[in-house]
Short mmCIF file of C-alpha atoms and ligand atoms in Angstrom, two decimals:
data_model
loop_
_atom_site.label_atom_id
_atom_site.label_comp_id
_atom_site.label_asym_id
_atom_site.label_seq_id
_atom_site.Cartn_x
_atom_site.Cartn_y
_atom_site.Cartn_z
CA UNK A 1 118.62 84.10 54.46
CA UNK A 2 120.93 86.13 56.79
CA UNK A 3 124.31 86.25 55.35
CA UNK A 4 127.14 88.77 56.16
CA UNK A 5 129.76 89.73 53.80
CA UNK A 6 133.58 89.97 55.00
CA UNK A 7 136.50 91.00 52.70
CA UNK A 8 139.43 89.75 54.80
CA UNK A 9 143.48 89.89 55.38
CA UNK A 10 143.69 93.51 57.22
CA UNK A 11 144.78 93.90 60.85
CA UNK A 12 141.92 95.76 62.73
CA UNK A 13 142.12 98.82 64.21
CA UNK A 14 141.09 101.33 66.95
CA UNK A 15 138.78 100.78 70.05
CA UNK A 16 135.02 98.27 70.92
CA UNK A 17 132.94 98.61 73.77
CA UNK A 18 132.06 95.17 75.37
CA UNK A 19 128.01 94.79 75.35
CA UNK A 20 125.96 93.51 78.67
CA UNK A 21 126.13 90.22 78.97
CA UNK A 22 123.34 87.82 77.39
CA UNK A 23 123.97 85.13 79.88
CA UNK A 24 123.73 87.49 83.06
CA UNK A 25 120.90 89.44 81.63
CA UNK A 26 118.34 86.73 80.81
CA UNK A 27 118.18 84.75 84.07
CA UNK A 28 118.12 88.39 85.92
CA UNK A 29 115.28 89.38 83.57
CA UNK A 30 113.70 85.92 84.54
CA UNK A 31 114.21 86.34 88.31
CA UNK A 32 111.84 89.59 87.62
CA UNK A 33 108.81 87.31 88.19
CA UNK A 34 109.82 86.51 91.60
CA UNK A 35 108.12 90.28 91.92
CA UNK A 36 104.36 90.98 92.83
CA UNK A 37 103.24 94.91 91.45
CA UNK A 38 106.51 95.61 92.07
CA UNK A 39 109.43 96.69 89.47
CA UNK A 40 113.00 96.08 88.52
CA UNK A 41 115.32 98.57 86.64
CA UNK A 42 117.91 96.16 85.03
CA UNK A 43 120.93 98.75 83.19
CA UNK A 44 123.17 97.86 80.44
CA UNK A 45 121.19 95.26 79.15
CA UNK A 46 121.75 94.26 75.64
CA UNK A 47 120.60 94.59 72.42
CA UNK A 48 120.09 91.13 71.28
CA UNK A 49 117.63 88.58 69.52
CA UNK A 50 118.07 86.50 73.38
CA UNK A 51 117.16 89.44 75.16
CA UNK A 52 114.24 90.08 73.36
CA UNK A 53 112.75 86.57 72.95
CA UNK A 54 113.15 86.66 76.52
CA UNK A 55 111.39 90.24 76.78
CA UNK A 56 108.75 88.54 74.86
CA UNK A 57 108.36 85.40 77.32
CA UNK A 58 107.86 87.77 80.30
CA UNK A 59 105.10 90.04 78.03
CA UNK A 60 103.21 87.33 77.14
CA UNK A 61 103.22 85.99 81.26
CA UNK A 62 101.56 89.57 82.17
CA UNK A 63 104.94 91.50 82.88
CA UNK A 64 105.08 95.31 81.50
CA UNK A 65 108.59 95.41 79.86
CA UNK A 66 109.86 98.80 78.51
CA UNK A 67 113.23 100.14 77.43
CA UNK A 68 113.95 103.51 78.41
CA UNK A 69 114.74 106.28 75.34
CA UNK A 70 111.78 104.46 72.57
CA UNK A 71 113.67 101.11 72.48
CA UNK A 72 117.21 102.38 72.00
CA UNK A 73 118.61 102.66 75.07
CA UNK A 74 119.96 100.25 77.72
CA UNK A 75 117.58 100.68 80.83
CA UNK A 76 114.78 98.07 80.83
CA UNK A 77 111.90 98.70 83.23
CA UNK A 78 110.04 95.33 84.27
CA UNK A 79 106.63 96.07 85.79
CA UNK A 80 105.16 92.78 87.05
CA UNK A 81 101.67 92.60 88.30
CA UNK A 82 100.25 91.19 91.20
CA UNK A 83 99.57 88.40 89.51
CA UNK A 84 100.95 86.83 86.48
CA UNK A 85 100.61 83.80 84.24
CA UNK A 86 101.77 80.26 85.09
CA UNK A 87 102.51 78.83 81.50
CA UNK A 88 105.21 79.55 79.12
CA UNK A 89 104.48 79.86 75.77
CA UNK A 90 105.57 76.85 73.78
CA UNK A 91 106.89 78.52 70.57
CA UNK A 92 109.29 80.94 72.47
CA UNK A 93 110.56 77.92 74.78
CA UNK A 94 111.43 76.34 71.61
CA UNK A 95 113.19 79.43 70.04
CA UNK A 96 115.38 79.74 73.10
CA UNK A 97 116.56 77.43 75.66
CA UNK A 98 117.00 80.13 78.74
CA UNK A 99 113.26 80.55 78.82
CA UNK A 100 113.54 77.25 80.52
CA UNK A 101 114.56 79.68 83.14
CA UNK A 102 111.25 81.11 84.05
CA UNK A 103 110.76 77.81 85.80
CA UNK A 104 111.96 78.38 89.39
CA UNK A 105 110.52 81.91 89.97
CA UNK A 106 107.08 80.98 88.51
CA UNK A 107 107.17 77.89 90.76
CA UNK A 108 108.27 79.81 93.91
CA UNK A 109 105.64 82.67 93.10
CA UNK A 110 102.75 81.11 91.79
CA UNK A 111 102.82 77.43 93.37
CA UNK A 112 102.82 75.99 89.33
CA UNK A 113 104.36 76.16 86.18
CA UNK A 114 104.14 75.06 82.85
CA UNK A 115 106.94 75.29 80.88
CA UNK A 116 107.27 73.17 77.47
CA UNK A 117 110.47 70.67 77.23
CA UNK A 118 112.92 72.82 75.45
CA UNK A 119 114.48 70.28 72.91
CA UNK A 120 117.79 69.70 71.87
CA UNK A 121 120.06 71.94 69.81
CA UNK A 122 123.24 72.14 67.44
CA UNK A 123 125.57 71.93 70.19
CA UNK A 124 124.29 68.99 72.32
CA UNK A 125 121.11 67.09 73.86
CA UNK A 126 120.64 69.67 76.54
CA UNK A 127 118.41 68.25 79.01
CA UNK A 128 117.02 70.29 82.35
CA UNK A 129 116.90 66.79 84.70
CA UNK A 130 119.44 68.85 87.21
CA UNK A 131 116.74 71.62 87.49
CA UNK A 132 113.94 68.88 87.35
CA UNK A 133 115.80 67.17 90.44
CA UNK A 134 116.48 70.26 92.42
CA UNK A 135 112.76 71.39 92.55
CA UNK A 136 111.83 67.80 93.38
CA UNK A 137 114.30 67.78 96.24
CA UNK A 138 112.50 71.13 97.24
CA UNK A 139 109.25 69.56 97.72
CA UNK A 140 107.67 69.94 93.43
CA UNK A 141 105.47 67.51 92.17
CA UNK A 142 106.73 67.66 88.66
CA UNK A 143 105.46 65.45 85.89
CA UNK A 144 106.25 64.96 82.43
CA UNK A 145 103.29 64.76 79.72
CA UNK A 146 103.61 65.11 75.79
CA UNK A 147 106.40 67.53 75.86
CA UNK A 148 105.62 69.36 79.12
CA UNK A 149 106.58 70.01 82.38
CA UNK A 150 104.34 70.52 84.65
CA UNK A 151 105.53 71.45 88.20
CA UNK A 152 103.31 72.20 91.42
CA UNK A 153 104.20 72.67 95.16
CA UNK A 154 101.93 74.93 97.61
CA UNK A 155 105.02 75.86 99.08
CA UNK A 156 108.80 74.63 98.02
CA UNK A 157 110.85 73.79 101.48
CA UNK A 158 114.29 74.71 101.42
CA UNK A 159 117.06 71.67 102.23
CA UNK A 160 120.61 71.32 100.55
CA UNK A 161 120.74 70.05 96.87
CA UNK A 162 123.88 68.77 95.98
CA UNK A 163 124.20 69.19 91.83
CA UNK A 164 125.59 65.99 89.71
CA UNK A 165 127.14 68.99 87.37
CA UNK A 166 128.04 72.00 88.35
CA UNK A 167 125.10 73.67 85.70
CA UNK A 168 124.68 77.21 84.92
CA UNK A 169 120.81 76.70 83.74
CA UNK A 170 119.99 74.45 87.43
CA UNK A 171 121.75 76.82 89.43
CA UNK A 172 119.96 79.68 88.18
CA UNK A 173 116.78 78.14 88.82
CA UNK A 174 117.20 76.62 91.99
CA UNK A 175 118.44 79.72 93.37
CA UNK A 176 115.30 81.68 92.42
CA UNK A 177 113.04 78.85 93.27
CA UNK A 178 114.52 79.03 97.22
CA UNK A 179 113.36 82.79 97.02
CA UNK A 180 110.10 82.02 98.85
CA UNK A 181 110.99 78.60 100.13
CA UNK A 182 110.54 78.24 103.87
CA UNK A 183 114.21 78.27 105.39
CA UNK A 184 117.64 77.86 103.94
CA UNK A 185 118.08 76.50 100.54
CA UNK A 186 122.21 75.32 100.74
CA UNK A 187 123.21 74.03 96.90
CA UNK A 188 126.62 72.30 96.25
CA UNK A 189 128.10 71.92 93.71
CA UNK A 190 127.02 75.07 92.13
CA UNK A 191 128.31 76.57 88.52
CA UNK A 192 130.83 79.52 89.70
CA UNK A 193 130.35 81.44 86.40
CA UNK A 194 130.75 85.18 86.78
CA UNK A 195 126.83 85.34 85.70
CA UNK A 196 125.67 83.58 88.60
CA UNK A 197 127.22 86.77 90.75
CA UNK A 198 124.93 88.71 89.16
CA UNK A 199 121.94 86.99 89.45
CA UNK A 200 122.64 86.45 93.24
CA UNK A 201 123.27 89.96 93.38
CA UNK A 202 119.57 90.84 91.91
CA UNK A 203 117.96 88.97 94.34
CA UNK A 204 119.87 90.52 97.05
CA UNK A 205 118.42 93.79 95.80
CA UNK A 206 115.00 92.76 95.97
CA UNK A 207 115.93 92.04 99.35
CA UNK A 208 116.56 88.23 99.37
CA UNK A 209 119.67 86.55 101.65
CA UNK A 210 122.08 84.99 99.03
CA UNK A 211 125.89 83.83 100.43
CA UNK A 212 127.65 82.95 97.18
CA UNK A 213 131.39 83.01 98.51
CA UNK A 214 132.46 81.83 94.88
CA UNK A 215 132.89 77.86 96.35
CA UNK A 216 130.27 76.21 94.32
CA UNK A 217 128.12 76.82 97.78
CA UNK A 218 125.20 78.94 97.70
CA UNK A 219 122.88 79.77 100.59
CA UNK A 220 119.63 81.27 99.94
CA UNK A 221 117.07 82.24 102.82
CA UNK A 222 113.45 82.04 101.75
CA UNK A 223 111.57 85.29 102.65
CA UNK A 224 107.48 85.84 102.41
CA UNK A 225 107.93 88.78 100.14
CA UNK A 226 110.56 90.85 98.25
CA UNK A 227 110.57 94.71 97.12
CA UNK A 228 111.58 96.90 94.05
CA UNK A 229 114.94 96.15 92.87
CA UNK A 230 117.70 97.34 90.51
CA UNK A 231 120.89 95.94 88.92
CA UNK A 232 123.17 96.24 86.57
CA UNK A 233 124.08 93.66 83.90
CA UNK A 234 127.85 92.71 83.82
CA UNK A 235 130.36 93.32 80.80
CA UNK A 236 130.00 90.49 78.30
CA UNK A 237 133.15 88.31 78.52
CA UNK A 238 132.44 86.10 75.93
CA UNK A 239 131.80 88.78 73.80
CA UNK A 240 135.21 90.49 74.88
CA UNK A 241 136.92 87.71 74.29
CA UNK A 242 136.12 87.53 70.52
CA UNK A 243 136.62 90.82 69.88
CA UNK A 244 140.21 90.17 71.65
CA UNK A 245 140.60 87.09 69.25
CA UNK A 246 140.01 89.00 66.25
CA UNK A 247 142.36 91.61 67.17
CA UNK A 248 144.95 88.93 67.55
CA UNK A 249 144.20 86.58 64.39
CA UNK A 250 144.39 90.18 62.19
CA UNK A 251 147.17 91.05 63.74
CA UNK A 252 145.71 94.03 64.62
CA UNK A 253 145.91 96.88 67.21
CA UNK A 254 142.72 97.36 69.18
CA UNK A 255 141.22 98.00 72.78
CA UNK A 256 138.45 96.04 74.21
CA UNK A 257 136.58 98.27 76.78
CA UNK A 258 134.35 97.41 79.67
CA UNK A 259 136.11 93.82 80.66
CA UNK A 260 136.43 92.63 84.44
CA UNK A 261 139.72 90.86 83.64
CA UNK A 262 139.23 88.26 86.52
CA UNK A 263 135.94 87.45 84.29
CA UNK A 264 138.82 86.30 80.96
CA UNK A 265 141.40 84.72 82.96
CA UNK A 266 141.52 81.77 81.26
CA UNK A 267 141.27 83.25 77.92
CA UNK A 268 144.30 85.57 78.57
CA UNK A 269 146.19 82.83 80.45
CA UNK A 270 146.22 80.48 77.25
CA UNK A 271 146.92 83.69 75.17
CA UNK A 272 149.79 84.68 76.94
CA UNK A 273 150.53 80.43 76.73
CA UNK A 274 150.36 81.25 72.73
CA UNK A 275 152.29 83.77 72.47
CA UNK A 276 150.11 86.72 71.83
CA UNK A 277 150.93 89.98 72.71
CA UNK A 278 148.58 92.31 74.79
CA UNK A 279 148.18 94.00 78.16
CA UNK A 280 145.10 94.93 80.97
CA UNK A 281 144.92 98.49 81.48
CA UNK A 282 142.99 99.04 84.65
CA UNK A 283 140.66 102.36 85.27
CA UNK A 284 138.52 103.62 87.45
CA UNK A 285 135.67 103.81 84.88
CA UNK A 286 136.13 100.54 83.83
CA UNK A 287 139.03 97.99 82.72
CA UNK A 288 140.17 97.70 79.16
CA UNK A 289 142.46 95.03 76.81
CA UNK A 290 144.78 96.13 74.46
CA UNK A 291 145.82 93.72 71.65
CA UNK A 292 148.87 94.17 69.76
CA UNK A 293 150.19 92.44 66.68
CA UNK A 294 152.05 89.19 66.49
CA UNK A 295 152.59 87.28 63.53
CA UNK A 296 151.94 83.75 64.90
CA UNK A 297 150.70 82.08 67.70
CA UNK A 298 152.44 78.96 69.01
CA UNK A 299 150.07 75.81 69.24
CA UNK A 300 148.68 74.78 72.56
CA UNK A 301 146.46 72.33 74.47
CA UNK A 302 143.58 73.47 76.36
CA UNK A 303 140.13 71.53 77.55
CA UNK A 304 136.41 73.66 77.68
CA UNK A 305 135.79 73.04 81.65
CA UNK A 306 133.23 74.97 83.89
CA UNK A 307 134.26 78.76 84.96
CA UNK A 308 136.77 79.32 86.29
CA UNK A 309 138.17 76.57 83.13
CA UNK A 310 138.11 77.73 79.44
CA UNK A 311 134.67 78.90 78.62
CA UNK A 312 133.21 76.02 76.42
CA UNK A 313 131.44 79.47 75.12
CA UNK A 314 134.65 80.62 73.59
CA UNK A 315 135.87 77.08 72.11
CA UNK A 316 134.69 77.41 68.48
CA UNK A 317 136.51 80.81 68.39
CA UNK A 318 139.47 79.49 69.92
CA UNK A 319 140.11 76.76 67.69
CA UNK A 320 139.89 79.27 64.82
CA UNK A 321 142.36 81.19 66.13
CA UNK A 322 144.71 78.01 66.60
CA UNK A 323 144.42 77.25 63.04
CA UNK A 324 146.73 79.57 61.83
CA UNK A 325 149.28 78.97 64.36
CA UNK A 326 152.31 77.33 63.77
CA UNK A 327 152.29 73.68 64.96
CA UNK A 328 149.65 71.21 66.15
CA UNK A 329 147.13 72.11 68.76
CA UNK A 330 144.89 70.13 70.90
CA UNK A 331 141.09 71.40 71.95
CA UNK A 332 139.24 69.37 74.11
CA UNK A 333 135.45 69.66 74.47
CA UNK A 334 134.13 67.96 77.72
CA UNK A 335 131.22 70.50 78.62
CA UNK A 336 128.59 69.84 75.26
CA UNK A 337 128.47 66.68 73.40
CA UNK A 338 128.66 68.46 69.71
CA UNK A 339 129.96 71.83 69.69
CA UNK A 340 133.09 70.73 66.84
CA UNK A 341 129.95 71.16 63.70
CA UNK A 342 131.94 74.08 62.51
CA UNK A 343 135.24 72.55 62.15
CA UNK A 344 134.18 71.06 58.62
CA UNK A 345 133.11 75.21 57.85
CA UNK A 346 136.68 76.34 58.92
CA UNK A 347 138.09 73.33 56.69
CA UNK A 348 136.37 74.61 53.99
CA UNK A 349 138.20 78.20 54.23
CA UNK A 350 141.59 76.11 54.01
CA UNK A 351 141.92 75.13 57.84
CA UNK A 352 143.25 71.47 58.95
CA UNK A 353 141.23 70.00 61.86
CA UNK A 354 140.21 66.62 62.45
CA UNK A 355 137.51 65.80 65.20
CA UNK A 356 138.73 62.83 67.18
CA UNK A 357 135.75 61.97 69.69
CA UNK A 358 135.82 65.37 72.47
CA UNK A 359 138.92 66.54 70.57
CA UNK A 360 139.63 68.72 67.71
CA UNK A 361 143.34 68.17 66.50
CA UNK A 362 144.39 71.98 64.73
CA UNK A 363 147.19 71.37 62.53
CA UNK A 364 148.21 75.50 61.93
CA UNK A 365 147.67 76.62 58.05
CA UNK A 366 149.81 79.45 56.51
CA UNK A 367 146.46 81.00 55.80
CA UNK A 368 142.69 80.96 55.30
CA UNK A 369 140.70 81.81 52.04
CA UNK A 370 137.46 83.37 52.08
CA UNK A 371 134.43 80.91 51.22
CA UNK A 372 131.23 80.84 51.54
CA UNK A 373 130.40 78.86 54.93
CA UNK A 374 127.22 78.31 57.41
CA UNK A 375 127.36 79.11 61.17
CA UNK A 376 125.86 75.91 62.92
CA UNK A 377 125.05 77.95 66.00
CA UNK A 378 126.01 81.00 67.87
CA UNK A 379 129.39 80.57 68.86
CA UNK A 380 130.13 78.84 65.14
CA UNK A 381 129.44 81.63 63.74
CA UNK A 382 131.37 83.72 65.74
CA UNK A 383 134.41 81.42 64.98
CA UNK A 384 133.53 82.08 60.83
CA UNK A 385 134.01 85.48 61.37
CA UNK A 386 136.71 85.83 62.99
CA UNK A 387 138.31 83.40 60.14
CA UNK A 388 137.29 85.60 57.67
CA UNK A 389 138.28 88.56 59.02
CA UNK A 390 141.76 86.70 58.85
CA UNK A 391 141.14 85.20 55.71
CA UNK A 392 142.70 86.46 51.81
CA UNK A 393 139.79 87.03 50.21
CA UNK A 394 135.92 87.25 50.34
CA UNK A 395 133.73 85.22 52.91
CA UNK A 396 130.07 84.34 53.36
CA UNK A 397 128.88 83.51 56.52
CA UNK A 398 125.24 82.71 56.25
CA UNK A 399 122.87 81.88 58.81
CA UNK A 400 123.58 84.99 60.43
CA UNK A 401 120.50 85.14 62.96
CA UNK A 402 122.31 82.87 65.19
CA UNK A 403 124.91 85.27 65.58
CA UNK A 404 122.82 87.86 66.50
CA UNK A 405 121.12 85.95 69.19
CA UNK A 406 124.26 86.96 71.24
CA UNK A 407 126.63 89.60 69.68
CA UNK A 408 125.04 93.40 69.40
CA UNK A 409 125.73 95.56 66.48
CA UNK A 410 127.95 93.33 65.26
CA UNK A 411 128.31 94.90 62.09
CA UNK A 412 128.70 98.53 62.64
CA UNK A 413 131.17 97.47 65.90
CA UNK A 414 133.54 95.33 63.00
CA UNK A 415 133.29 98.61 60.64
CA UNK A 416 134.41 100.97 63.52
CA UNK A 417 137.93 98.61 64.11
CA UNK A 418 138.42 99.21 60.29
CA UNK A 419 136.68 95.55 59.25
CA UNK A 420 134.88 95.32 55.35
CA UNK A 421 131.83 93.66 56.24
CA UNK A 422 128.32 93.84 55.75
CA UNK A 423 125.12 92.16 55.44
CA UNK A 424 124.13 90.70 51.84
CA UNK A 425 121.15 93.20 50.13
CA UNK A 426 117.97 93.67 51.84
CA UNK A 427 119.54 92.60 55.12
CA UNK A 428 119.33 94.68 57.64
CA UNK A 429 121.44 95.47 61.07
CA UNK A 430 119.27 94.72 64.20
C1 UD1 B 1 124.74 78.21 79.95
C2 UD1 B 1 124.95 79.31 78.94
C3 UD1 B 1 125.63 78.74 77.69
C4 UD1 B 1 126.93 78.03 78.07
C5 UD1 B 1 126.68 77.02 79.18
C6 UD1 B 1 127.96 76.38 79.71
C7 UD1 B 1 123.09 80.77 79.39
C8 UD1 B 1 121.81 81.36 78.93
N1 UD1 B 1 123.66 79.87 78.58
O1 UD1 B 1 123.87 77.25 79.35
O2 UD1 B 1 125.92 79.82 76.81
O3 UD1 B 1 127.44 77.36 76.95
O4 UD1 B 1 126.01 77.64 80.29
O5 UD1 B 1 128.82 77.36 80.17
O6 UD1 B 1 123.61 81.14 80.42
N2 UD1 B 1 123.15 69.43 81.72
C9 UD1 B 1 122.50 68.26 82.04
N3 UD1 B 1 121.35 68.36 82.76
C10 UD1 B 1 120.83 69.56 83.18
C11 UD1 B 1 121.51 70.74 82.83
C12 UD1 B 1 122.67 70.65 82.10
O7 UD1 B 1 122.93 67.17 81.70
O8 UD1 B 1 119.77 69.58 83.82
C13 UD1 B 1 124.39 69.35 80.91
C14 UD1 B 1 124.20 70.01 79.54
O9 UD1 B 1 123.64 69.10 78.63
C15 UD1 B 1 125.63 70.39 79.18
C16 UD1 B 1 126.22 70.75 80.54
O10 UD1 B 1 125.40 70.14 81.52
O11 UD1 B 1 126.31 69.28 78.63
C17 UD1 B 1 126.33 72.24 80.79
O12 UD1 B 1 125.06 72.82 80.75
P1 UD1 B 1 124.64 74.10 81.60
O13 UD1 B 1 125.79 74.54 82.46
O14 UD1 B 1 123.35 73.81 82.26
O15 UD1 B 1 124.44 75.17 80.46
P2 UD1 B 1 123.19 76.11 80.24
O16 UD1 B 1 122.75 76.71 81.52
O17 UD1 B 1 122.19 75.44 79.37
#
């Protein structure tokens, strides 16, 4: 059991760095396969449980992985050899649905792929028929036995793909299956998350054609062969944002470093909605948020839509924020099917929400009380913490590991803004 301790009720204080992204970094580490005894340098790239289940995927396909500085620092080296494995491992697939993402590149490089169904998971059923439909548009013979894909094509053919939803997980794929497809892969309809920038970027240091232009329209030109590459992985926003959340529900005083503020717009716009109180400092070396203290936010209505719309990432924290606001909010969920198995945790620390269908109705509380409560998934968790950070009182949140799938030194970061936490005995901070 993984369960973090948080005394609660004081404002935080003082300044947190925003980590790499986990959503930018594992499809980029993915697209490193697209490589043949070449290398990519990927910077900034997180310390987290994702990252290396991910790290592990690629190691047990044949890649060399290897962070600079004996594992500490924040360089990766990928050395991929000339040739590499076709199959995913099954029990990593399961542990993490982006491995899904080694689909299109090992497709594209090695004509096949293997790659177990990843199931569903707390938040919703999660299928990959966009990605499934993309390839076959491209040319893949993909069929569907006991639990596995398994995907051939000598050669994919580029054409235009129009996607049903604009998905992060198909886009991804289909844009690193077109890397060696002959011609022009067009896809419509694309996700327009700031994480797909990055990706196409990557490719287009390894020498690949990629026109984003940020309209759900992406253009891809297959080449025979691609070269070393390097990139850097973008400032976490989700991650920014929560730290910005739990600067506002303590009514704290802190500055989030390392955000692209066009990256939160939607956050701060429904903040600003609320009533909080804060301001974008821009630098040269890199844009910050400052928080400062307000004693209640007003209730609002917002809906989880694809970027640029509210992050359905940064709903569960959201919603805890709302509950100590001072009237009735609306949150509507139309990205996942599930992602309100939390409220009943937040309920249990004194909050008032009521699921109806895709919509959690926050009636605002005076204030939370610490309990002991059980993060449901990554983001849930997130949302517990930041409750009991803002709760009177002592809070458990167990079921920690899904936390750190996502948010780096989560601990020590809380400690350095002033926070009492820590992990119960014999745990340890990854
Ligand atoms: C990515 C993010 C995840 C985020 C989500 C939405 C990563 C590693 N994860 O997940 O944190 O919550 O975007 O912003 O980047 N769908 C289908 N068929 C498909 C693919 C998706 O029906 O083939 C549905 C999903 O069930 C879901 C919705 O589309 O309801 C959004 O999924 P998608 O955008 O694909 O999310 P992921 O790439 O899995």
């Amino acid at each position: 059991m993984n369960t973090m301790r948080i005394s609660g009720g004081s404002p935080l204080k003082g300044k947190v760095r925003t980590q790499g992204a986990k959503n930018a970094a594992l499809p980029v580490m993915a697209s490193c396969l697209l490589l043949k005894g070449q290398k990519m340098i990927l910077d900034n790239v997180p310390h987290l449980q994702d990252v290396e289940t991910m790290m592990e995927l690629l190691r047990s396909l044949g890649v060399a992985v290897a962070r600079e500085g004996n594992k500490e620092g924040s360089k990766v080296v990928f050395d991929v050899p000339e040739t590499v494995s076709w199959e995913a491992s099954d029990a990593l697939v399961r542990k993490m649905r982006a491995s899904s993402l080694v689909l299109g590149p090992l497709l594209a490089r090695c004509g096949q792929a293997v790659l177990p169904l990843p199931g569903g998971c707390s938040i919703g059923s999660r299928p990959i028929d966009l990605h499934l439909k993309g390839l076959t548009q491209m040319g893949a013979k993909i069929e569907i036995r006991n639990g596995f894909v398994y995907a051939q094509a000598q050669r994919l053919r580029g054409r235009r793909i129009y996607l049903d939803f604009p998905s992060v997980g198909a886009t991804e794929n289909l844009m690193m299956a077109a890397v060696f497809a002959m011609g022009e892969t067009i896809i419509e309809n694309t996700a327009r998350e700031p994480e797909i920038e990055n990706l196409a970027a990557a490719l287009r240091s390894m020498g690949v054609q990629v026109d984003t232009e940020g309209t759900g329209c992406i253009r891809v030109k297959g080449v025979e062969d691609v070269h070393d590459c390097s990139e850097r992985v973008i400032p976490d926003r989700i991650e920014a944002c929560t730290y910005i959340l739990a600067g506002i529900m303590t009514s704290g005083e802190i500055t989030v470093e390392d955000v692209i503020p066009e990256h939160i717009d939607a956050l701060l716009a429904k903040l600003e909605e609320a009533g909080a109180s804060f301001s974008v400092k821009r630098h040269k070396s890199g844009n910050a948020v400052v928080v400062h203290p307000v004693k209640k936010l007003k209730p609002i209505s917002l809906k989880t839509m694809p970027f640029p719309g509210f992050p359905t990432d940064l709903q569960p924290q959201m919603v805890a924020a709302l509950t100590l606001s001072n009237g009735v909010s609306f949150v509507e969920e139309s990205v996942f099917q599930a992602r309100f198995l939390y409220a009943a945790e937040l309920n249990r620390m004194g909050a008032n929400i009521d699921i109806k269908g895709d919509t959690a109705v926050i009636r605002g509380v005076g204030r939370l009380d610490g309990a002991s409560v059980k993060a449901t998934d990554l983001r849930a968790g997130a949302a517990l913490i930041l409750a009991g950070l803002a709760a009177k009182g002592e809070t458990r949140v167990e079921n920690m590991e899904h936390v750190l799938r996502g948010y780096e030194k989560v601990e020590s970061k809380l400690r350095a803004l002033g926070a009492d936490v820590a992990f119960e005995p014999n745990e340890r901070e990854r």
